CSV table of C-alpha atoms in Angstrom, one decimal:
chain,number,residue,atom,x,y,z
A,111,UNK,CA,-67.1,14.2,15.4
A,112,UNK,CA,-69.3,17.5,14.6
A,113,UNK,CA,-67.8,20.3,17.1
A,114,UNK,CA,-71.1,20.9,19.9
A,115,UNK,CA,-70.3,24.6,18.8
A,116,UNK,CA,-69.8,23.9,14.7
A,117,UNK,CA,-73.2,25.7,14.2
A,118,UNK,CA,-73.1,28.7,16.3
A,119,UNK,CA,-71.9,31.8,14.2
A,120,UNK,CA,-70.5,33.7,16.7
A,121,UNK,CA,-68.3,30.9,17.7
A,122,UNK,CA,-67.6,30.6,14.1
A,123,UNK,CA,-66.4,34.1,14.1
A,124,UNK,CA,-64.5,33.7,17.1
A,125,UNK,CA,-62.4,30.9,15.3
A,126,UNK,CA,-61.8,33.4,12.5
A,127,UNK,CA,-60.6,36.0,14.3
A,128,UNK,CA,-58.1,33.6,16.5
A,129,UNK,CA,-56.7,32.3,13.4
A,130,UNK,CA,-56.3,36.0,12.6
A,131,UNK,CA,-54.6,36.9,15.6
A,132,UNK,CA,-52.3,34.3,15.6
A,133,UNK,CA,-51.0,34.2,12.2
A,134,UNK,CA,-49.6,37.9,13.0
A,135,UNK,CA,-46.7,37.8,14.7
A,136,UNK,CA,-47.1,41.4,15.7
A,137,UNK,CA,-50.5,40.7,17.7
A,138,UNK,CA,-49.1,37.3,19.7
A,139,UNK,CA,-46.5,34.8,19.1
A,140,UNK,CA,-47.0,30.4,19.1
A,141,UNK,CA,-49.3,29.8,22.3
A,142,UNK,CA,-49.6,33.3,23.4
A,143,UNK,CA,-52.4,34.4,23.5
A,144,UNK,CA,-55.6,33.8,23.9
A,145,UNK,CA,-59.5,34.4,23.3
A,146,UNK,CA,-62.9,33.0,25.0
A,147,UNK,CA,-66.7,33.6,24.2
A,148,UNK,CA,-69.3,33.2,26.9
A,149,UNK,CA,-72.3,31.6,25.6
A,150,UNK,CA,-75.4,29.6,27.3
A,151,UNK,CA,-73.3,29.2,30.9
A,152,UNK,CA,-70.3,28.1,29.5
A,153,UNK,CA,-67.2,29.6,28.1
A,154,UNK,CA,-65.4,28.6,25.5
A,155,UNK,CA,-61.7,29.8,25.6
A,156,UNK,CA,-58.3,28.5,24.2
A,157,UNK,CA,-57.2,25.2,25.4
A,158,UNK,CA,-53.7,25.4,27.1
A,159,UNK,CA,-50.5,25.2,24.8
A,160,UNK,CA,-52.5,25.2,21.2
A,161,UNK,CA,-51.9,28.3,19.0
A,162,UNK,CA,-54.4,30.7,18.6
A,163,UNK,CA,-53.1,30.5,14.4
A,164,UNK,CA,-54.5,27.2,14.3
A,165,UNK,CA,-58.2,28.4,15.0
A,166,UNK,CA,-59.3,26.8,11.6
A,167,UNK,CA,-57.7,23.9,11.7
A,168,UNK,CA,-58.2,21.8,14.4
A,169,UNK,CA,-60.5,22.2,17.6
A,170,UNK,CA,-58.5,24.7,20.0
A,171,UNK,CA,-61.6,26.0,22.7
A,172,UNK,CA,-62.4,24.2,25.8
A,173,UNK,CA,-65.6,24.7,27.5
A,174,UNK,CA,-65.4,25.7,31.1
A,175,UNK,CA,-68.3,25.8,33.5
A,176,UNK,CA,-68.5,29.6,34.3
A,177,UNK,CA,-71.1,29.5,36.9
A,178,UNK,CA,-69.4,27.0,39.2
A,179,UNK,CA,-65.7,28.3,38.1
A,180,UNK,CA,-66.9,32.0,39.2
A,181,UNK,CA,-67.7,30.9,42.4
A,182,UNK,CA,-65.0,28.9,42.7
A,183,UNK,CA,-62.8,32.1,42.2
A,184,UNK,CA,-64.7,34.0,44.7
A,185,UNK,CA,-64.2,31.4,47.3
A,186,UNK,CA,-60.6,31.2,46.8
A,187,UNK,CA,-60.9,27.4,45.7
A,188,UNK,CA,-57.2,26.1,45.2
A,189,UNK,CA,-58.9,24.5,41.9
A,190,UNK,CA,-59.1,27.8,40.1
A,191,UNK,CA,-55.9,27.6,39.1
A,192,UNK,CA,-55.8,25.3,36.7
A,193,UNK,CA,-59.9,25.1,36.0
A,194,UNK,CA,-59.8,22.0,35.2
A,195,UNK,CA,-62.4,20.4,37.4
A,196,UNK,CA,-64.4,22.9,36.1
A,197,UNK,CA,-64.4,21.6,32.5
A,198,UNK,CA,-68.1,20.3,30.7
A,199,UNK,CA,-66.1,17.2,30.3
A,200,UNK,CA,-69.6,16.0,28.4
A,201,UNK,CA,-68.1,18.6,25.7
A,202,UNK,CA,-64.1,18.3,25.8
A,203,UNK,CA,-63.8,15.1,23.5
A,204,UNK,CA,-60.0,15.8,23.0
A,205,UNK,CA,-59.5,16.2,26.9
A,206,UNK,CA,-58.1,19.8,26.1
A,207,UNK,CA,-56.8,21.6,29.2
A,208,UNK,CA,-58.2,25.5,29.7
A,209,UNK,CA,-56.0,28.4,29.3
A,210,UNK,CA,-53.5,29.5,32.4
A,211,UNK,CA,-55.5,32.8,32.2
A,212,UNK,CA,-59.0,31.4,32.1
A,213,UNK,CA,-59.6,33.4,35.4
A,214,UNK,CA,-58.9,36.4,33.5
A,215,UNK,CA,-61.7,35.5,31.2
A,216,UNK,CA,-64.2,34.4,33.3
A,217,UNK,CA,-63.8,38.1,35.5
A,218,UNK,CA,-64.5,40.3,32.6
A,219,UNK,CA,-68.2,40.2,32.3
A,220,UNK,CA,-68.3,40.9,28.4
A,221,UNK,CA,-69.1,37.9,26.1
A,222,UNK,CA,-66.6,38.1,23.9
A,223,UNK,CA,-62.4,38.7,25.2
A,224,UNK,CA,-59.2,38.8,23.7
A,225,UNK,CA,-56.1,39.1,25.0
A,226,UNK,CA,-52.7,39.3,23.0
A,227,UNK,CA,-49.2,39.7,23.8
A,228,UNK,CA,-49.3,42.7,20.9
A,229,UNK,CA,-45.7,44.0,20.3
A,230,UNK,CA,-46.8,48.2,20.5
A,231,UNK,CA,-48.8,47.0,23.5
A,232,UNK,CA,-45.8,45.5,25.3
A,233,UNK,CA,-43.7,48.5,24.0
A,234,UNK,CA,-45.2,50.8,26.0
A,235,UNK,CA,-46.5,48.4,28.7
A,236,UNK,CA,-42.3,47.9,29.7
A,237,UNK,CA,-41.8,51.3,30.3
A,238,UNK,CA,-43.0,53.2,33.5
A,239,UNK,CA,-45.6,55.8,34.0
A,240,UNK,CA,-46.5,54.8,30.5
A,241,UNK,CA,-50.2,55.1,31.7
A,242,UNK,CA,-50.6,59.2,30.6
A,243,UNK,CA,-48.8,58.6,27.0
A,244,UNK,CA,-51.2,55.7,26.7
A,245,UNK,CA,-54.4,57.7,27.8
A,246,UNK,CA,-53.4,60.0,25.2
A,247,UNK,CA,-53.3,57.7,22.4
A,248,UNK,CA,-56.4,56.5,23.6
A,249,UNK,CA,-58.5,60.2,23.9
A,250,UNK,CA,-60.0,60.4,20.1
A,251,UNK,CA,-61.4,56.4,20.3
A,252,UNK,CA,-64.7,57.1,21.9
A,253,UNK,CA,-66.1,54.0,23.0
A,254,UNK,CA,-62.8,52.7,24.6
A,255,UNK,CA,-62.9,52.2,28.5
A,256,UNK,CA,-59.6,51.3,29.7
A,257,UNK,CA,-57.4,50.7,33.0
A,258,UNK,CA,-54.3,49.9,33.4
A,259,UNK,CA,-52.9,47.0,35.4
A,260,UNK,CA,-49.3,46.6,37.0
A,261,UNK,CA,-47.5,43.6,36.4
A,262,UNK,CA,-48.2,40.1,38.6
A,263,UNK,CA,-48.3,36.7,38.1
A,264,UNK,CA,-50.9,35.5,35.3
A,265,UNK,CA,-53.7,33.6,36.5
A,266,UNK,CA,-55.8,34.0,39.4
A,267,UNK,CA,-53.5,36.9,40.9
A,268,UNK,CA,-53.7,38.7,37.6
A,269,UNK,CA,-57.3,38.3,37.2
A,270,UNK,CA,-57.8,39.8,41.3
A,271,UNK,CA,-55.8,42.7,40.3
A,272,UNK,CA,-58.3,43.0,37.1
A,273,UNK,CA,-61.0,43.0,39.3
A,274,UNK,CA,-59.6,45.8,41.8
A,275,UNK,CA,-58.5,48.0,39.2
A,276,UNK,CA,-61.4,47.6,36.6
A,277,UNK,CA,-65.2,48.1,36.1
A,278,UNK,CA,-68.0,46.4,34.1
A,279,UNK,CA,-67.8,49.2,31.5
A,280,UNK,CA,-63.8,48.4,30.9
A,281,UNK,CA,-63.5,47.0,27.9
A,282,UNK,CA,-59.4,47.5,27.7
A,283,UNK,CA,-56.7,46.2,29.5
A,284,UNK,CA,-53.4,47.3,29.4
A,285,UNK,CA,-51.4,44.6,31.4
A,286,UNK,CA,-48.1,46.0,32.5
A,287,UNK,CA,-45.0,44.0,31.4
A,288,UNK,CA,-47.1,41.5,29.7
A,289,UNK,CA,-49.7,42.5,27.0
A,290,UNK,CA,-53.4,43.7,26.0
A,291,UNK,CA,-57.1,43.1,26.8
A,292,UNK,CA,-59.6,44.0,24.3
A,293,UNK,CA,-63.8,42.6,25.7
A,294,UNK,CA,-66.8,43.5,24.1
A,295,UNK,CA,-70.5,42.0,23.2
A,296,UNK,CA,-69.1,40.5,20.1
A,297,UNK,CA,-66.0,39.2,17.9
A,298,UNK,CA,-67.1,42.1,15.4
A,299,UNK,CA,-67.0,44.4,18.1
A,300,UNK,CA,-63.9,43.2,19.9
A,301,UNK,CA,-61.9,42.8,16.3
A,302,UNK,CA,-62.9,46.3,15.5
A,303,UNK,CA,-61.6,47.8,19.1
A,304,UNK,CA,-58.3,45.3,19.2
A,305,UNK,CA,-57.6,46.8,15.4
A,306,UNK,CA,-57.7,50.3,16.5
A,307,UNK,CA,-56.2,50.0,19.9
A,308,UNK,CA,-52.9,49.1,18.4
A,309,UNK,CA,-53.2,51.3,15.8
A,310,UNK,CA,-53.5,53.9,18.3
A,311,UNK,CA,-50.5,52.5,20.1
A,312,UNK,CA,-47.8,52.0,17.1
A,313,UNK,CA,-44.7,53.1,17.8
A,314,UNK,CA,-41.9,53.3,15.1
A,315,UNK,CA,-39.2,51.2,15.1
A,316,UNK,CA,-35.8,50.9,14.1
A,317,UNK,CA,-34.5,48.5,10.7
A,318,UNK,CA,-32.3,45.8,11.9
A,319,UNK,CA,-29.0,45.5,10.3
A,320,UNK,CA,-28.0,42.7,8.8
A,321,UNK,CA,-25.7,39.8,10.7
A,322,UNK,CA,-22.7,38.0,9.0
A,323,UNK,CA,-25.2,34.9,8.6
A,324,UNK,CA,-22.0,32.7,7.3
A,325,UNK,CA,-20.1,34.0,10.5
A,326,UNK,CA,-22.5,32.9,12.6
A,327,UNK,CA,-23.1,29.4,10.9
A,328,UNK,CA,-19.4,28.7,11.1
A,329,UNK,CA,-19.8,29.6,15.0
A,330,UNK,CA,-22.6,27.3,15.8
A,331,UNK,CA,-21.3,24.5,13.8
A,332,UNK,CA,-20.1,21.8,16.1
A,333,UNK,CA,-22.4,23.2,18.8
A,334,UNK,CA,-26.0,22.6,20.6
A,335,UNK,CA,-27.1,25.8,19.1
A,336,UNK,CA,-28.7,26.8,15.5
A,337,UNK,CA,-29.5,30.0,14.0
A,338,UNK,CA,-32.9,31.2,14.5
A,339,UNK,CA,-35.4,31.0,11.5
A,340,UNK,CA,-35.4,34.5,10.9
A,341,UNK,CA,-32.3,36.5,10.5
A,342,UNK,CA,-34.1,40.0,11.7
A,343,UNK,CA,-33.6,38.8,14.9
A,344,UNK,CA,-30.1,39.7,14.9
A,345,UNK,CA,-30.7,42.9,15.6
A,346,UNK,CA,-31.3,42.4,18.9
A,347,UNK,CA,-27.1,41.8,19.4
A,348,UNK,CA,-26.4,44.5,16.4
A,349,UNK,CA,-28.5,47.5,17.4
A,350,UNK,CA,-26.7,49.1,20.8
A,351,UNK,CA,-29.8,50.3,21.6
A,352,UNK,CA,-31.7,47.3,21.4
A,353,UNK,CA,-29.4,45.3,23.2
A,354,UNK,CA,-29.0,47.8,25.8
A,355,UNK,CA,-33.0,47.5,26.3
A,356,UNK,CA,-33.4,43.0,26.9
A,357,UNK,CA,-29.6,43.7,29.1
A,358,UNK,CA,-30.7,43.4,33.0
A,359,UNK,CA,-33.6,41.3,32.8
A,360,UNK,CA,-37.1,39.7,31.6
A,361,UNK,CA,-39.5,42.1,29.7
A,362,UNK,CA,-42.6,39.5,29.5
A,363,UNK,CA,-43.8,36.5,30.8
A,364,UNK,CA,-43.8,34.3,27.7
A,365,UNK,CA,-40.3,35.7,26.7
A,366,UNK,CA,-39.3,33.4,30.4
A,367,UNK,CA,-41.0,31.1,29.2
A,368,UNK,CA,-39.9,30.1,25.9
A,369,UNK,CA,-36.5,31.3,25.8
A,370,UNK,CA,-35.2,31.6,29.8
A,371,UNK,CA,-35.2,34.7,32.4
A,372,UNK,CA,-33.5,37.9,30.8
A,373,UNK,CA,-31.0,37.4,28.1
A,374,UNK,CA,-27.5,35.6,28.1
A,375,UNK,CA,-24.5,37.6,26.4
A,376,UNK,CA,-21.8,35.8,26.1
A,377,UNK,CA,-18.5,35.7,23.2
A,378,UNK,CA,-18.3,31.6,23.4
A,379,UNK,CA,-21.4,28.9,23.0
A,380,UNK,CA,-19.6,26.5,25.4
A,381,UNK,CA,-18.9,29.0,28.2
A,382,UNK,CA,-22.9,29.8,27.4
A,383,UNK,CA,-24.2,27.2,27.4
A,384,UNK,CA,-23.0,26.3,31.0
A,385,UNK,CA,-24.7,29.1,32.7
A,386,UNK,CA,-27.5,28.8,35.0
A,387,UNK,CA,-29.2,31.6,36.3
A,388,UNK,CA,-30.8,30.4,40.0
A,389,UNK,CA,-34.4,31.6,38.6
A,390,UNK,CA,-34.3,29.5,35.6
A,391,UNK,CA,-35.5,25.9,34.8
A,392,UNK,CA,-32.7,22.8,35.1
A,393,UNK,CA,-31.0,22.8,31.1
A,394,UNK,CA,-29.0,25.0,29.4
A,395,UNK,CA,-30.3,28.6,28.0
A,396,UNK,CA,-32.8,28.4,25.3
A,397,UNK,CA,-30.9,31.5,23.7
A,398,UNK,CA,-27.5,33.4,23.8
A,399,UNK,CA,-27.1,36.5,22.9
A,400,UNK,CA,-23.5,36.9,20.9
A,401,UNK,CA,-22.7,40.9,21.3
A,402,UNK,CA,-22.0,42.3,17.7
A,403,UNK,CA,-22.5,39.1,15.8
A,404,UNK,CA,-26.5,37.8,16.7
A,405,UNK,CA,-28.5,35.1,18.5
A,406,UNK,CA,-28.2,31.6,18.5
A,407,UNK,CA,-31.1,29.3,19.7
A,408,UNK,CA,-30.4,25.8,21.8
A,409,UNK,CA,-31.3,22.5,19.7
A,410,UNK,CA,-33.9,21.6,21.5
A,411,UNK,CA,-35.8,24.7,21.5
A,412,UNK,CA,-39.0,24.5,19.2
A,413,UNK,CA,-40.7,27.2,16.6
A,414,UNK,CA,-41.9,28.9,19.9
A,415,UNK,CA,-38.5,29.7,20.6
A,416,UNK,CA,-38.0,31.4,17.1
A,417,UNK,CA,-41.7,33.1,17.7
A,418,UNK,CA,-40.3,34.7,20.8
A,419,UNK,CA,-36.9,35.8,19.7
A,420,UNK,CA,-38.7,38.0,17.2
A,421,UNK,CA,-41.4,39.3,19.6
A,422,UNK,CA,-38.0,40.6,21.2
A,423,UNK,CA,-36.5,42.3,18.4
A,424,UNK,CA,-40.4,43.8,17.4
A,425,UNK,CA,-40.7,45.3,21.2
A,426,UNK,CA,-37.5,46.4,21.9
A,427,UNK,CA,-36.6,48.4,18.2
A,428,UNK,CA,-39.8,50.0,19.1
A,429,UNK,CA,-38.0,51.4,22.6
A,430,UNK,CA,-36.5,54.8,22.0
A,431,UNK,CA,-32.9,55.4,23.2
A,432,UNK,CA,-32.8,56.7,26.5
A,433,UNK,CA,-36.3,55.3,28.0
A,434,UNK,CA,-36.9,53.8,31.0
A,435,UNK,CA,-37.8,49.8,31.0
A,436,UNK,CA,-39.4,48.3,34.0
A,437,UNK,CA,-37.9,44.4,34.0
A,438,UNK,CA,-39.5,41.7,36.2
A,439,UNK,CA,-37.2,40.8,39.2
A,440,UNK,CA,-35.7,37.3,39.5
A,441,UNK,CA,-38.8,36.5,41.8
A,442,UNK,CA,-41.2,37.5,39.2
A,443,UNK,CA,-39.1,35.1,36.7
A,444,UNK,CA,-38.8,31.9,39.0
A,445,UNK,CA,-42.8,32.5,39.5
A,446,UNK,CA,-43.4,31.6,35.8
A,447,UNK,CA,-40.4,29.0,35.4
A,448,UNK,CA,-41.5,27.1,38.2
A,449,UNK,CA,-45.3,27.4,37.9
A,450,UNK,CA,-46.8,23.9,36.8
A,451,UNK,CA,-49.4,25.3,34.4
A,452,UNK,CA,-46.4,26.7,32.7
A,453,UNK,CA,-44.6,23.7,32.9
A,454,UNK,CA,-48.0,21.8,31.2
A,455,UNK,CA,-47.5,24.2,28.1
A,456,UNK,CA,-43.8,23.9,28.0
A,457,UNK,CA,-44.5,19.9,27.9
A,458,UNK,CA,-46.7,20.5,25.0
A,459,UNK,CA,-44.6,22.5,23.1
A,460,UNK,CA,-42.0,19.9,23.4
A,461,UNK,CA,-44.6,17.1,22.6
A,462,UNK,CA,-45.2,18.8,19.6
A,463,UNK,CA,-42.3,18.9,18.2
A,464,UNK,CA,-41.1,15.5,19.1
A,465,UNK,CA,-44.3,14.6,17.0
C-alpha cells in the first residue's frame, strides 16, 4: 500500500533525518526518541515502541488529529494520554499507536520537532543548576531560543510544564534528567539546530578500560544473565568515577525503563538476581552491576537493553569527578515502571524479539 505521505518531501526528509538520529547511538538509543511533522491538520509523529533507526524501512509515523487532540489537552480530557482516540484511523493502516510524548509535540507550535535522549544533553541535564553552563554554551548560536525544563513525568505533565516554562519563539528544550528538544519550520532547519546544539554541548569523556571478558563469561555461565553486546560498557563497574555517578539512583527515564530503577551492585548473580527494589516491575533486574569486574544483562532482556547500558556508560564518563548529579526519587521511578503507556512499549520490545 503507497504511504498517504510517500509523496510529500518534507515528510520524506523527516524519514531521513529519523533514520539519522536513530542509527547514532549518541543522539538516542532503540525506541527513544522521537520526531513529528505538522502538516495539513494532522501530525505525523513516531508510532509508540518503533525505532526512530528504522525510519527507511518500514512505516514508523502515525497521524494524529491535532485540532481535536489540542483541545483535548486544553480540556484536560483523560484521553490525551494515550492519543489514541485521536488517531486519522482513515490513515493508520498498520494500527500504529502515537508516541507517549505526542502531547509534547502537539504543544510546540513549530512544524517540524525533534526530541532525542542525546548523551551531552543528558550529561549536563543530570547535574543541578546546569542551566548557566548551558546558556553559555549556547551564547555564540544566534538563532537558538531555549528554556529549560525540570524533570516530571513524560507525557501530558511534561508537555504542561513546556507550556509554563516556554514561548512560541522557543525552539530548544533542555529537559532536565531526561533529554533534548530541537523545533523549527523545517527538517533542514531543525537538523541544522539539533547538529549544533550538541556540538555546543560536548563534553569530554573518559576511555573505558577494558574488562576480563573471559572472567566474566566464566561468571555468567550457568546463569540467567549474558554479557552485553558491547564490551565498553564495562566501564561503568571499572571506572570509580563512573560507577560512583549511576550509585544512588535513576538518571533518565528510559534508563527505568529498559534496564530497572537505579543500578544493582552486587559480587554474586544469584544473590542479584533475587532483589527487588519496591519501585520496580515484578521480574528479576534487567542488569547487575559486578563492582571491578563489569555488567551482566538478564536473558530476557532485548537489544534495548544493550542500547541503554551504553547510553549509561556515554553519559556518565562524560560526568567529571566530583559533580553534583540530580537522580529521580523512587516516586519518579515507580511513575514510569508502572505507567501503562510504558508498559505498551515494554510489550513491544518483548514482541519483537520473541519475533
Amino acid at each position: 500500500m503507497t504511504h498517504p505521505m510517500a509523496a510529500n518531501s518534507e515528510f520524506q526528509a523527516l524519514n531521513a533525518f529519523s533514520a539519522t538520529l536513530g542509527q547514532n547511538s549518541d543522539r538516542t538509543q532503540a525506541a527513544g526518541g522521537n520526531t513529528s511533522l505538522k502538516h495539513d491538520g494532522a501530525m505525523w509523529i513516531k508510532a509508540s515502541g518503533t525505532w526512530l533507526a528504522h525510519a527507511l524501512e518500514r512505516d514508523i509515523m502515525v497521524p494524529v488529529v491535532l485540532a481535536d487532540f489540542l483541545a483535548a489537552l486544553a480540556d484536560k480530557d483523560p484521553r490525551a494520554e494515550t492519543a489514541v482516540d485521536f488517531v486519522d484511523q482513515a490513515r493508520n493502516s498498520l494500527n500504529l499507536r502515537p508516541s507517549i510524548e505526542t502531547s509534547v509535540h502537539a504543544v510546540i507550535p513549530h512544524a517540524v520537532v525533534a526530541h532525542i535522549h542525546c548523551v551531552e544533553t543528558l550529561a549536563h541535564a543530570v547535574q543541578p543548576g546546569c542551566e548557566a553552563e548551558i546558556a553559555r554554551r549556547f551564547a555564540t548560536l544566534g538563532d537558538v531560543a531555549s528554556a529549560f525544563v525540570p524533570y516530571c513525568r513524560p507525557g501530558v505533565p511534561l508537555s504542561e510544564e513546556i507550556l509554563a516554562r516556554s514561548t512560541p519563539a522557543t525552539n530548544v528544550l533542555i529537559l532536565g534528567n531526561h533529554g533534548l528538544v530541537v523545533s523549527g519550520a523545517s527538517v533542514a532547519e531543525v537538523e541544522d539546530r539539533l547538529n549544533r546544539v550538541c556540538q555546543a554541548l560536548a563534553l569530554p569523556h573518559r576511555p573505558a578500560q577494558e574488562a576480563d571478558l573471559g572472567k566474566l563469561a566464566a561468571i555468567v555461565a550457568g546463569t540467567n544473565y549474558r554479557l552485553p553486546a558491547n564490551p565498553i560498557v564495562h566501564g561503568v563497574a571499572l571506572d570509580p568515577v563512573s560507577a560512583g555517578h549511576v550509585r544512588g539512583g535513576s538518571l533518565y527515564p528510559d534508563h527505568v525503563v529498559f534496564l530497572g530503577p537505579g543500578v544493582i551492585e552486587t559480587d554474586d548473580i544469584a544473590a542479584g538476581e533475587a532483589i527487588r527494589k519496591p519501585e520496580a516491575k515484578d521480574g528479576p533486574p534487567p542488569m547487575l552491576v559486578l563492582p571491578g569486574l563489569g555488567i551482566v544483562l538478564h536473558r530476557r532482556t532485548t537489544t534495548a537493553a544493550d542500547a541503554l547500558a551504553l547510553c549509561l556508560w556515554n553519559v556518565a564518563s562524560r560526568l567529571p569527578a566530583g559533580a553534583a548529579i540530580q537522580r529521580l526519587t523512587p516516586e519518579q521511578d515507580y511513575q514510569l515502571t508502572h505507567w501503562e503507556a510504558e508498559k505498551y512499549r515494554q510489550a513491544l520490545d518483548a514482541k519483537a524479539k520473541a519475533s
